[in-house]
XYZ file of C-alpha atoms in Angstrom:
742
model
C 0.122 0.053 0.069
C 3.009 2.275 -0.207
C 2.163 3.724 -3.287
C -1.544 4.719 -2.447
C 0.049 6.581 0.706
C 2.790 8.490 -0.820
C 0.261 9.735 -3.230
C -1.897 10.818 -0.636
C 0.699 12.355 1.046
C 1.553 14.385 -1.725
C -1.904 15.226 -2.387
C -2.436 16.943 0.888
C 0.211 19.036 0.573
C -3.039 21.379 -0.818
C -4.089 21.340 2.220
C -1.030 22.218 4.097
C -0.537 24.974 1.988
C -4.292 25.892 3.286
C -3.448 26.054 6.249
C -0.336 27.515 5.943
C -2.272 30.511 4.336
C -4.855 30.562 7.167
C -2.506 31.275 9.872
C -0.273 33.424 7.967
C -2.972 36.178 6.822
C -4.172 36.161 10.880
C -0.066 37.204 11.632
C 0.469 39.343 8.780
C -3.122 41.656 8.861
C -1.703 43.099 12.071
C 1.026 45.003 10.119
C -0.529 45.140 7.133
C -3.239 47.371 8.547
C -0.433 49.467 9.712
C 1.179 49.774 6.618
C -1.832 50.973 5.018
C -3.368 52.748 7.737
C -6.768 50.641 8.012
C -7.178 51.281 11.548
C -10.223 53.369 10.615
C -11.529 51.416 7.624
C -12.554 47.771 9.169
C -14.376 46.550 6.010
C -11.240 46.425 4.030
C -9.110 44.857 6.620
C -11.920 42.448 7.135
C -11.739 42.157 3.311
C -8.233 41.457 2.831
C -9.015 38.513 5.801
C -12.465 37.112 3.793
C -11.169 37.569 -0.077
C -9.648 33.417 0.088
C -13.024 32.879 1.346
C -15.179 34.479 -1.211
C -12.438 33.058 -4.158
C -13.233 29.803 -2.543
C -17.077 29.713 -2.833
C -16.772 31.023 -6.152
C -14.838 28.246 -7.686
C -16.366 25.637 -5.670
C -19.654 26.265 -7.814
C -18.328 25.216 -11.038
C -15.386 22.787 -9.405
C -17.111 19.462 -9.189
C -18.919 19.461 -12.777
C -15.375 20.621 -14.243
C -13.507 17.821 -12.544
C -16.011 15.189 -13.477
C -15.260 16.654 -17.438
C -11.497 17.436 -17.784
C -10.494 15.252 -14.381
C -8.887 15.643 -10.756
C -5.534 15.690 -11.750
C -5.288 18.890 -13.836
C -7.483 20.795 -10.991
C -4.816 19.732 -8.359
C -2.605 21.318 -11.286
C -4.597 24.370 -11.352
C -4.919 24.512 -7.602
C -0.813 24.698 -7.398
C -0.578 27.304 -10.049
C -3.277 29.313 -7.906
C -1.456 28.829 -5.346
C 1.960 29.862 -6.621
C 0.936 33.049 -8.500
C -1.211 34.374 -5.866
C 2.267 33.688 -3.476
C 3.889 35.865 -6.229
C 1.360 38.856 -6.323
C 1.220 38.896 -2.453
C 5.261 39.086 -2.672
C 4.889 42.118 -5.080
C 1.312 44.243 -3.896
C 2.157 47.499 -4.133
C -1.230 48.511 -2.926
C -4.539 46.817 -0.529
C -6.082 46.556 -4.236
C -2.961 44.476 -5.684
C -3.351 42.807 -2.347
C -7.148 42.565 -2.367
C -6.883 40.206 -6.127
C -3.815 38.397 -5.006
C -6.392 36.870 -1.959
C -8.835 36.130 -4.183
C -6.517 34.072 -6.849
C -5.131 32.261 -3.494
C -9.434 31.570 -2.546
C -9.651 29.891 -5.883
C -6.583 27.833 -5.137
C -7.697 26.630 -1.632
C -11.312 26.362 -3.019
C -10.027 23.421 -5.215
C -7.737 22.097 -3.123
C -10.577 21.883 -0.197
C -13.281 20.399 -2.612
C -11.165 17.584 -4.538
C -8.514 16.340 -2.727
C -10.604 14.416 -0.697
C -12.103 13.120 -3.384
C -8.759 12.361 -5.013
C -7.658 10.505 -2.317
C -10.494 8.326 -1.503
C -10.679 7.280 -5.188
C -7.047 5.782 -4.921
C -7.149 4.552 -1.326
C -7.508 1.020 -0.908
C -11.006 0.955 1.042
C -8.975 -0.549 4.408
C -7.019 2.476 4.856
C -8.729 5.135 3.221
C -10.431 6.517 6.409
C -6.527 7.153 7.554
C -5.498 8.316 4.211
C -8.517 10.908 3.949
C -7.478 12.322 7.597
C -4.219 13.455 6.332
C -5.705 16.819 4.776
C -6.601 17.656 8.173
C -3.300 16.901 9.481
C -1.698 18.220 7.072
C -3.606 21.712 7.184
C -2.652 21.751 11.206
C 0.759 21.255 10.547
C 0.954 23.895 7.840
C -0.641 26.175 10.252
C 1.657 25.139 12.887
C 4.714 25.694 10.840
C 3.422 29.314 9.350
C 3.047 30.096 12.762
C 6.202 29.645 14.078
C 7.670 31.559 10.897
C 5.534 34.662 11.811
C 6.387 34.297 15.245
C 10.146 34.325 14.085
C 9.420 37.276 11.328
C 7.276 39.126 14.117
C 10.127 39.238 16.844
C 12.561 41.049 13.932
C 12.118 44.834 14.444
C 10.818 45.711 11.055
C 8.134 42.426 10.263
C 7.633 42.235 6.684
C 4.086 40.968 6.024
C 4.890 40.840 2.057
C 7.972 38.012 2.907
C 5.205 36.571 5.214
C 2.297 36.225 2.382
C 4.825 35.707 -0.571
C 6.665 33.140 0.968
C 3.604 30.419 -0.050
C 4.927 30.450 -3.501
C 7.803 28.361 -2.663
C 5.835 25.250 -1.326
C 3.227 25.759 -3.556
C 5.904 24.939 -6.087
C 7.037 21.597 -5.005
C 3.203 21.286 -5.091
C 3.209 22.336 -8.419
C 5.761 19.570 -9.163
C 4.301 16.855 -7.601
C 0.971 17.468 -9.297
C 2.545 17.591 -12.510
C 5.343 14.830 -12.657
C 3.849 12.469 -9.843
C 0.641 12.559 -9.068
C -1.539 9.958 -11.105
C -5.136 10.470 -12.905
C -7.706 9.250 -10.500
C -8.092 5.182 -11.750
C -11.929 5.753 -11.276
C -11.835 8.931 -13.199
C -10.489 7.326 -16.078
C -12.928 4.473 -15.752
C -15.491 6.711 -16.125
C -13.936 8.204 -19.700
C -13.313 4.652 -20.817
C -9.377 5.147 -20.550
C -9.202 1.202 -19.312
C -5.291 0.863 -20.249
C -4.154 4.107 -18.194
C -6.718 3.259 -15.117
C -4.817 -0.449 -15.084
C -1.509 1.024 -15.340
C -2.599 3.516 -12.296
C -3.987 0.714 -10.410
C -1.443 -1.358 -10.631
C 1.110 1.148 -9.332
C -0.761 2.366 -6.312
C -1.063 -1.074 -5.455
C 2.542 -2.334 -5.856
C 0.790 -5.293 -7.897
C 0.361 -6.638 -11.203
C -2.943 -8.390 -11.031
C -5.736 -5.697 -10.790
C -8.365 -7.283 -12.563
C -10.701 -7.707 -9.381
C -10.553 -4.072 -8.392
C -10.569 -2.959 -12.331
C -13.868 -4.817 -12.659
C -15.260 -3.164 -9.562
C -14.527 0.280 -10.513
C -16.490 -0.419 -14.133
C -19.254 -1.569 -12.030
C -19.201 1.398 -10.087
C -20.075 3.759 -13.262
C -23.694 2.661 -12.834
C -26.328 4.910 -11.264
C -29.664 3.827 -9.616
C -30.663 0.727 -10.830
C -33.320 -1.854 -9.017
C -30.675 -3.338 -6.571
C -32.036 -6.069 -4.152
C -30.505 -8.082 -1.039
C -30.596 -11.597 -0.988
C -28.705 -14.124 0.726
C -26.736 -17.524 -0.018
C -25.209 -20.489 1.448
C -21.771 -21.136 0.454
C -20.340 -24.431 0.667
C -17.632 -27.059 -0.980
C -19.035 -28.688 -4.091
C -18.517 -31.514 -2.405
C -21.240 -31.144 -0.154
C -23.832 -30.755 -2.906
C -22.583 -33.430 -5.384
C -25.810 -35.615 -4.054
C -28.752 -33.196 -4.978
C -27.090 -30.507 -6.806
C -29.566 -30.649 -9.754
C -32.714 -31.787 -7.880
C -34.161 -28.388 -6.626
C -33.605 -26.598 -10.289
C -32.314 -23.758 -8.185
C -30.134 -21.053 -9.449
C -26.717 -22.147 -8.035
C -23.242 -20.107 -8.841
C -20.233 -22.057 -8.801
C -17.087 -20.672 -7.236
C -13.551 -21.352 -8.520
C -10.456 -21.631 -6.268
C -7.445 -20.765 -6.525
C -6.178 -24.317 -7.231
C -7.577 -26.665 -9.872
C -10.528 -28.809 -8.540
C -11.096 -26.562 -5.450
C -14.364 -24.458 -5.797
C -17.432 -23.840 -3.578
C -21.178 -23.622 -5.002
C -23.643 -20.200 -3.280
C -26.816 -21.642 -3.145
C -29.560 -18.527 -2.944
C -31.869 -18.482 0.408
C -35.267 -17.794 -0.213
C -37.805 -15.702 1.692
C -36.348 -12.676 4.114
C -34.554 -10.954 1.062
C -35.436 -7.163 2.334
C -32.739 -5.112 3.489
C -34.144 -4.050 6.730
C -34.796 -7.917 7.507
C -31.364 -8.681 6.756
C -30.353 -6.220 9.234
C -32.477 -7.489 12.003
C -31.490 -10.914 11.461
C -27.751 -9.663 11.725
C -28.308 -8.431 15.269
C -28.959 -4.397 14.057
C -30.493 -1.063 15.159
C -33.416 -2.284 14.119
C -33.765 -5.846 15.999
C -33.065 -3.981 18.875
C -36.135 -2.055 19.332
C -34.677 1.402 18.552
C -36.726 3.949 17.315
C -38.407 3.907 13.560
C -37.044 7.228 13.405
C -33.398 5.507 12.767
C -32.973 5.581 8.683
C -33.075 2.193 7.493
C -29.756 3.130 5.688
C -28.066 3.233 9.480
C -29.356 -0.199 9.966
C -28.191 -1.709 6.839
C -24.540 -0.275 7.254
C -24.818 -1.072 10.327
C -25.744 -5.239 9.742
C -22.114 -5.168 7.856
C -20.534 -4.057 10.615
C -21.888 -5.605 13.835
C -21.285 -9.219 14.214
C -18.383 -9.983 11.891
C -16.995 -13.509 12.987
C -13.739 -13.240 15.057
C -11.614 -14.843 12.807
C -12.838 -12.876 9.743
C -9.401 -12.648 8.076
C -8.831 -16.331 8.006
C -12.547 -17.452 7.097
C -12.139 -14.536 4.117
C -9.337 -16.439 2.666
C -10.760 -19.522 2.989
C -14.382 -19.018 2.010
C -13.591 -16.145 -0.797
C -10.445 -16.900 -2.148
C -9.371 -15.919 -5.622
C -12.233 -16.176 -7.670
C -10.381 -15.287 -10.953
C -10.025 -12.497 -13.589
C -12.913 -11.053 -15.328
C -10.195 -9.421 -17.747
C -7.919 -12.746 -18.030
C -6.579 -14.561 -21.099
C -8.483 -17.360 -22.104
C -6.720 -20.501 -23.450
C -7.704 -21.070 -27.415
C -10.150 -23.819 -25.785
C -12.120 -20.950 -24.069
C -12.000 -18.500 -27.637
C -13.938 -21.369 -29.054
C -16.379 -21.657 -26.667
C -16.862 -17.757 -26.479
C -17.749 -18.121 -30.494
C -19.910 -21.037 -29.638
C -22.066 -19.094 -27.437
C -21.654 -15.919 -29.370
C -20.890 -13.356 -27.523
C -20.906 -9.755 -27.496
C -18.760 -8.623 -30.581
C -18.030 -5.830 -28.318
C -15.798 -8.268 -26.311
C -13.839 -9.505 -29.098
C -10.547 -7.976 -30.213
C -10.547 -4.453 -32.021
C -7.836 -4.200 -34.017
C -6.268 -1.039 -34.258
C -7.481 0.297 -30.656
C -4.654 1.752 -28.937
C -6.115 3.005 -25.509
C -9.318 1.446 -25.604
C -7.564 -2.144 -24.997
C -6.026 -3.265 -21.726
C -2.564 -3.984 -20.581
C -2.133 -7.697 -20.874
C -2.231 -9.890 -17.530
C 0.184 -12.257 -18.887
C 3.747 -12.252 -20.010
C 4.758 -11.174 -23.219
C 1.350 -9.634 -24.416
C 1.763 -6.151 -25.669
C -2.431 -5.958 -26.066
C -5.463 -7.596 -24.819
C -8.717 -5.931 -24.423
C -9.318 -8.455 -21.531
C -12.628 -9.113 -22.336
C -12.295 -12.249 -24.630
C -12.616 -14.697 -21.226
C -15.419 -13.872 -19.689
C -15.819 -13.988 -15.692
C -18.894 -16.537 -16.102
C -19.346 -19.006 -18.563
C -22.741 -20.972 -18.865
C -22.012 -24.670 -18.161
C -23.490 -27.744 -17.293
C -25.239 -28.266 -13.551
C -23.571 -30.858 -12.824
C -20.494 -30.142 -11.249
C -17.305 -29.967 -13.444
C -18.944 -30.494 -16.338
C -21.400 -33.031 -15.949
C -24.712 -33.706 -17.615
C -26.540 -30.322 -18.542
C -29.649 -29.734 -16.109
C -33.003 -29.273 -17.788
C -33.818 -26.719 -14.921
C -31.111 -23.920 -15.786
C -27.733 -23.022 -15.547
C -24.809 -22.784 -13.484
C -22.291 -20.020 -13.406
C -18.805 -21.042 -12.893
C -15.941 -18.051 -12.895
C -13.064 -18.532 -14.647
C -10.249 -19.414 -13.455
C -6.899 -17.118 -14.116
C -3.851 -19.552 -14.640
C -1.171 -17.477 -14.378
C -2.645 -17.088 -10.999
C -3.152 -20.122 -9.463
C 0.178 -20.499 -7.773
C -0.468 -16.325 -6.267
C -1.600 -15.105 -3.378
C -5.270 -16.668 -2.935
C -7.206 -13.332 -1.539
C -5.578 -10.850 -4.284
C -7.651 -11.018 -7.494
C -11.475 -10.938 -6.623
C -11.656 -8.946 -3.216
C -12.359 -5.764 -3.409
C -12.134 -4.686 0.016
C -13.492 -4.964 3.432
C -14.839 -8.604 2.863
C -16.250 -7.908 -0.142
C -16.256 -10.190 -3.214
C -17.460 -9.169 -6.758
C -19.272 -11.771 -8.686
C -21.756 -12.291 -11.749
C -24.311 -14.500 -12.756
C -26.557 -15.543 -15.648
C -30.411 -15.245 -15.008
C -32.561 -16.612 -17.106
C -36.385 -16.026 -17.103
C -39.376 -17.144 -19.781
C -40.836 -14.651 -21.966
C -44.407 -13.663 -22.606
C -43.767 -15.463 -26.110
C -42.475 -18.440 -24.609
C -38.515 -17.781 -25.469
C -35.967 -17.473 -22.268
C -34.901 -14.313 -21.511
C -31.409 -13.831 -19.899
C -29.315 -11.169 -18.358
C -26.729 -10.990 -16.362
C -26.963 -9.938 -12.418
C -23.649 -8.153 -10.937
C -23.483 -9.462 -7.223
C -21.290 -7.981 -4.016
C -20.858 -11.084 -1.590
C -19.893 -10.369 1.934
C -19.730 -13.010 4.536
C -21.998 -12.971 7.396
C -21.317 -13.256 10.781
C -23.753 -16.558 11.422
C -22.497 -19.898 9.891
C -25.292 -22.275 8.368
C -23.600 -25.243 10.575
C -20.339 -26.323 11.959
C -19.845 -29.252 9.345
C -15.853 -29.998 9.566
C -13.105 -26.942 9.701
C -12.391 -23.891 8.246
C -9.836 -24.719 6.902
C -11.143 -27.342 4.913
C -12.324 -24.807 2.694
C -8.516 -24.034 1.791
C -8.008 -27.256 0.568
C -6.259 -28.472 3.043
C -5.029 -32.085 3.427
C -7.098 -34.610 5.510
C -10.330 -32.039 5.953
C -13.344 -33.946 5.097
C -16.826 -32.721 5.324
C -16.091 -29.231 4.781
C -18.390 -25.875 6.164
C -21.221 -24.005 5.092
C -21.169 -20.052 5.496
C -24.020 -17.580 5.111
C -23.209 -14.531 2.625
C -25.116 -11.319 2.247
C -25.518 -10.194 -1.498
C -26.374 -6.973 -3.294
C -27.226 -7.845 -6.573
C -28.493 -5.423 -9.181
C -27.696 -4.814 -13.230
C -23.957 -4.721 -14.434
C -22.804 -1.894 -15.953
C -21.644 -4.338 -18.761
C -25.120 -5.065 -19.279
C -26.854 -2.303 -21.047
C -30.340 -2.003 -22.726
C -28.546 -1.923 -26.597
C -27.363 -5.651 -25.717
C -31.214 -6.579 -24.858
C -32.277 -4.911 -28.176
C -29.702 -7.227 -29.614
C -31.187 -10.143 -28.453
C -27.822 -12.036 -27.762
C -27.850 -15.854 -27.536
C -26.339 -16.752 -24.161
C -24.432 -14.423 -21.800
C -23.357 -11.039 -23.420
C -21.489 -8.084 -21.943
C -20.062 -4.658 -23.745
C -16.980 -3.843 -23.692
C -15.924 -1.670 -20.773
C -14.938 1.124 -22.577
C -18.523 1.978 -23.844
C -19.663 2.024 -20.069
C -17.792 5.656 -20.554
C -20.037 8.372 -18.968
C -22.388 9.653 -21.874
C -24.554 12.617 -22.006
C -25.763 14.713 -19.231
C -25.444 14.107 -15.365
C -27.684 16.324 -13.862
C -30.582 13.571 -14.121
C -28.579 11.161 -12.288
C -28.488 13.381 -8.821
C -31.850 12.503 -9.004
C -31.836 9.043 -8.580
C -33.038 7.874 -4.810
C -29.673 6.870 -3.464
C -27.852 10.049 -4.664
C -30.471 12.544 -3.035
C -30.461 10.405 0.091
C -26.636 10.717 -0.249
C -26.720 14.814 -0.470
C -29.333 14.845 2.270
C -26.479 13.193 4.587
C -23.486 15.371 2.645
C -24.893 18.579 2.893
C -26.353 17.897 6.175
C -23.039 17.297 8.184
C -21.460 19.859 6.370
C -23.903 22.460 7.781
C -23.907 20.728 11.229
C -19.911 21.176 11.455
C -20.028 24.644 10.663
C -22.562 25.852 13.272
C -20.899 23.160 15.875
C -18.985 26.307 16.455
C -15.282 26.085 15.294
C -14.758 29.492 14.094
C -16.059 31.333 17.090
C -13.777 29.158 19.654
C -11.149 30.033 17.508
C -11.827 33.327 17.725
C -12.185 33.457 21.762
C -9.252 31.678 22.312
C -6.699 34.582 22.604
C -9.048 36.216 24.647
C -9.240 33.886 27.070
C -5.741 32.407 26.969
C -5.028 36.281 27.701
C -7.319 36.044 30.921
C -5.552 32.507 32.207
C -1.958 35.291 32.521
C -0.063 33.420 29.698
C -0.245 37.002 27.841
C 1.142 39.023 30.867
C 3.705 36.096 31.361
C 5.204 36.144 27.850
C 5.391 40.218 27.876
C 7.770 39.612 31.438
C 10.000 37.826 29.106
C 10.135 40.333 26.490
C 7.691 39.316 23.825
C 5.221 41.830 22.581
C 1.534 41.466 22.527
C 1.146 40.693 18.923
C 4.164 38.198 19.097
C 2.054 36.971 21.950
C -1.066 36.289 20.049
C 0.970 34.307 17.563
C 2.879 32.057 19.796
C -0.532 30.878 21.832
C -2.236 30.455 18.492
C 0.947 27.968 17.382
C 0.858 26.147 20.962
C -2.491 25.313 20.498
C -2.450 24.060 16.845
C 0.262 22.259 17.624
C -1.518 20.472 20.458
C -4.029 19.245 17.625
C -1.521 17.178 16.228
C -1.398 14.485 18.424
C -5.343 14.325 18.624
C -5.509 14.286 14.523
C -2.674 11.223 15.035
C -5.757 9.387 16.877
C -8.571 10.037 14.572
C -6.120 8.655 11.783
C -5.347 5.506 13.596
C -9.675 5.112 14.694
C -10.963 5.913 11.472
C -11.011 2.761 10.086
C -10.533 0.967 12.995
C -13.998 2.250 15.327
C -15.330 4.252 12.503
C -16.394 7.410 11.332
C -19.953 7.111 12.669
C -18.197 5.885 16.069
C -15.809 8.727 16.376
C -18.340 11.247 15.620
C -20.715 9.804 18.165
C -17.992 9.432 20.977
C -16.686 13.254 20.456
C -19.707 15.486 19.766
C -20.980 14.665 23.404
C -17.260 15.712 24.417
C -18.014 18.743 22.637
C -21.245 19.841 23.881
C -19.988 19.132 27.404
C -16.626 21.638 26.515
C -19.392 24.363 25.130
C -22.090 23.909 28.416
C -18.602 24.535 30.951
C -17.565 27.709 28.455
C -21.171 28.789 29.198
C -21.303 28.801 32.444
C -18.292 30.037 33.438
C -18.943 33.166 31.787
C -22.526 32.983 33.755
C -21.329 32.431 37.075
C -18.493 34.540 38.544
C -16.231 31.893 39.683
C -13.148 34.486 40.495
C -10.253 35.188 37.974
C -8.001 32.523 38.623
C -10.882 29.696 38.582
C -12.586 30.996 35.533
C -9.255 31.008 33.614
C -8.274 27.861 34.828
C -12.017 26.263 33.218
C -12.181 28.505 29.930
C -8.636 27.367 28.773
C -8.917 23.409 29.563
C -13.012 24.061 27.693
C -10.740 25.011 24.770
C -8.136 23.039 24.445
C -10.190 19.800 25.158
C -13.067 21.254 22.284
C -9.917 21.897 19.815
C -8.473 18.825 20.552
C -11.857 16.835 20.313
C -13.217 18.302 17.471
C -10.181 17.652 15.086
C -10.840 14.118 16.178
C -14.502 13.943 14.816
C -16.194 16.559 13.426
C -13.391 18.206 12.037
C -12.229 15.351 9.290
C -15.129 13.433 9.152
C -17.581 15.238 7.164
C -15.340 15.527 4.383
C -13.913 12.483 3.968
C -17.567 10.782 4.230
C -18.856 13.508 1.370
C -16.425 11.757 -0.654
C -17.396 8.143 -0.171
C -21.052 8.085 -0.596
C -21.736 9.650 -4.108
C -21.318 7.444 -7.161
C -18.270 8.149 -9.501
C -19.806 9.749 -12.329
C -21.613 12.037 -10.109
C -18.939 12.309 -7.332
C -17.109 15.369 -8.237
C -20.952 17.470 -8.972
C -22.136 16.206 -5.681
C -18.695 16.974 -3.629
C -19.016 20.614 -4.951
C -22.320 20.653 -3.616
C -21.329 19.656 -0.471
C -18.447 22.076 -0.416
C -20.596 24.814 -1.023
C -22.658 24.189 1.624
C -19.190 24.301 3.619
C -17.743 27.774 2.763
C -21.008 29.001 2.529
C -22.030 28.259 6.260
C -17.997 29.040 7.291
C -19.009 32.944 5.764
C -22.612 32.985 7.906
C -20.937 31.790 11.063
C -17.634 34.421 10.343
C -19.812 37.533 10.101
C -22.404 36.514 12.282
C -20.374 35.958 14.784
C -19.743 39.899 15.838
C -23.747 40.640 15.633
C -24.431 37.923 17.995
C -21.384 38.785 20.609
C -23.025 42.061 20.662
C -26.599 40.789 21.412
C -26.574 37.585 23.163
C -23.025 38.152 24.460
C -19.977 35.358 24.537
C -22.438 32.826 27.060
C -25.430 33.217 24.573
C -23.202 32.523 21.370
C -21.754 29.356 23.096
C -25.245 28.129 24.363
C -26.007 28.350 20.985
C -23.237 25.738 19.239
C -23.916 23.593 22.230
C -27.614 23.182 20.851
C -26.499 22.674 17.517
C -24.426 19.670 18.889
C -27.264 18.185 20.441
C -28.830 18.141 16.895
C -25.622 17.220 15.251
C -25.446 14.256 17.689
C -29.285 13.349 16.952
C -28.753 13.334 12.887
C -25.752 11.625 12.903
C -27.418 8.826 14.842
C -30.839 8.779 12.903
C -28.732 9.282 9.267
C -25.570 9.130 9.132
C -23.964 5.561 8.569
C -20.599 3.749 9.072
C -18.425 3.380 5.663
C -15.232 2.080 6.863
C -13.546 -0.633 5.187
C -16.285 -0.954 2.298
C -15.292 -0.034 -0.977
C -16.979 3.051 -2.415
C -18.743 1.325 -5.212
C -20.659 -0.909 -2.172
C -21.425 1.938 -0.021
C -23.459 3.806 -2.949
C -25.399 0.130 -3.991
C -26.008 0.254 -0.154
C -27.538 3.991 -0.627
C -29.639 3.028 -3.752
C -30.774 0.039 -1.392
C -31.692 2.171 1.857
C -33.142 4.978 -0.336
C -35.873 2.095 -1.515
C -36.148 0.812 1.997
C -37.250 4.419 3.039
C -39.649 4.928 0.150
C -41.665 1.534 0.823
């Protein structure tokens, strides 16, 4: 995973520059207003600070749609260039108007970075460490603030500090960021797949994952292009083929044959009838709904919770045993397979496209220069007797072809798509009105439940260990929907047997705005916009505004003045120390984000925020004396900051980068980011008015009430997404939205 980690670190430098700029302007404005004599013009002084906020808000309105069109990498390059240009202009700035223009350009760079870096990291990171890597922007921003405060503090000790150097120094780290975005950061593989650029996407994935075989994840990325669709929740009992040999064709039920990494090793997945709704599934797994919780809890939260709540203790070994290398969708078949494909009349889109360059995949086999990797479909129609015996008149079973080059390799690397999920397909047939059989592919996301169907044999027997007889049946949940590789156009062509379009044909075409009205997307927007609004109104800006004042009351300013530090320098140093205290807390959040989860961190930290704000309210309402008041206020502010950056700071951006489908992710994240900036503006400029009307205790009281609402909103509406592939998360939102409608 080193490739993905280094890419995330490099991308998060954009947030470091944002934090650097925020801290620098806070210190530089003390000297700007002296040079331009702005003490009597507070409006201009406020604009100097706020222009970056205005620029970020403006550019966010269209950054998402543009990133969906031209890609994530060009937008990150543009962000670094804007940082660089603004740094040079601020270094020059002969008058206040040029400075305002430079601050506006700087805001453009900030807006692009804050909006798109979480998206970029989510689309490149493995699902198992996606939360950790997407907390890096929060950590980098705080590091940037701390380093900037240290620089400004050092310069403030000079006889005549230069605010131009303070602000213009930004162009040096922004140049480094520019070089990284141009020469090191790859394009998002999910965006490449959405544009049909499969060969490039595969090369990027190989670089990010550090291995040649990325076929399973490539298949997942293609499937993630679909938006909406009729997704159902099904259940399967998975067991070794040997257990089904006697009664395999008796029921005529649709079964799926899963091949293992070794010859002769395979399992059968048999559907379980009844109780297939998402809510009943969650209830059976001991979810919130099954515990008598109120009906106010969103079915989506219940559904996500069912995946995380009751996993087996030996999950790691069971995943390896029961869901091994299913084979490669993008594998190269032998000559016999080629003949079989032609006999089945597979869709011509899956055959060789002579002369195609970028549209083809890089071959999975050594020595091959080109292969479009759909010559051999993942699923083939087989006889219903095990391993190709007599054909069953009741239907067909779908076997997953194995890539012969992977037989001796890692048993969990190919079709595992993260978080214990596996990707498969099946061919479903039914009789049409005219009596003819109609069929189509169904895509399946499989996930092992904590409940096992029986305890016959040992788990290791499924991994092919000698001496194990019998085997073991395992309960698995499945999200079943129409795959992105089976389009309406294929139905109109009346193919004989299973058919899939070439993955490059799944690239997004036409307007994307219609997809925003899909139930799952609307549901995700509700969660994303809601969490962003509540984050801004939870009081972080107000507490930051008040921090220097309460630390001054604690006597810190007097102590620093006694050792020869001016009031301006003392204010900067206090801010630097406060920022430094945040870093260990963010480090803890990075560690817990993929272990405890996003939802857990929010529910665990918001009550602490409420308690800190209540103490601040009481300390301002009750006369406790100077020292107790200063101690309580100081401790409350430090606890508030450290707790905020563990939960409410990073989680909203992480969630918003995870819950939207690939083809509309840029647009949706821009909507959420626009909400963030508008909320920031409202809170920042309403704070002085509120202080004058209801006082400090009233302001903190409002923030505490908002945090209570935030806790309720998170408990009822925000699901747990840790460890789940992005494509599975969006499928869950689609299922949850329909469950809520029903």
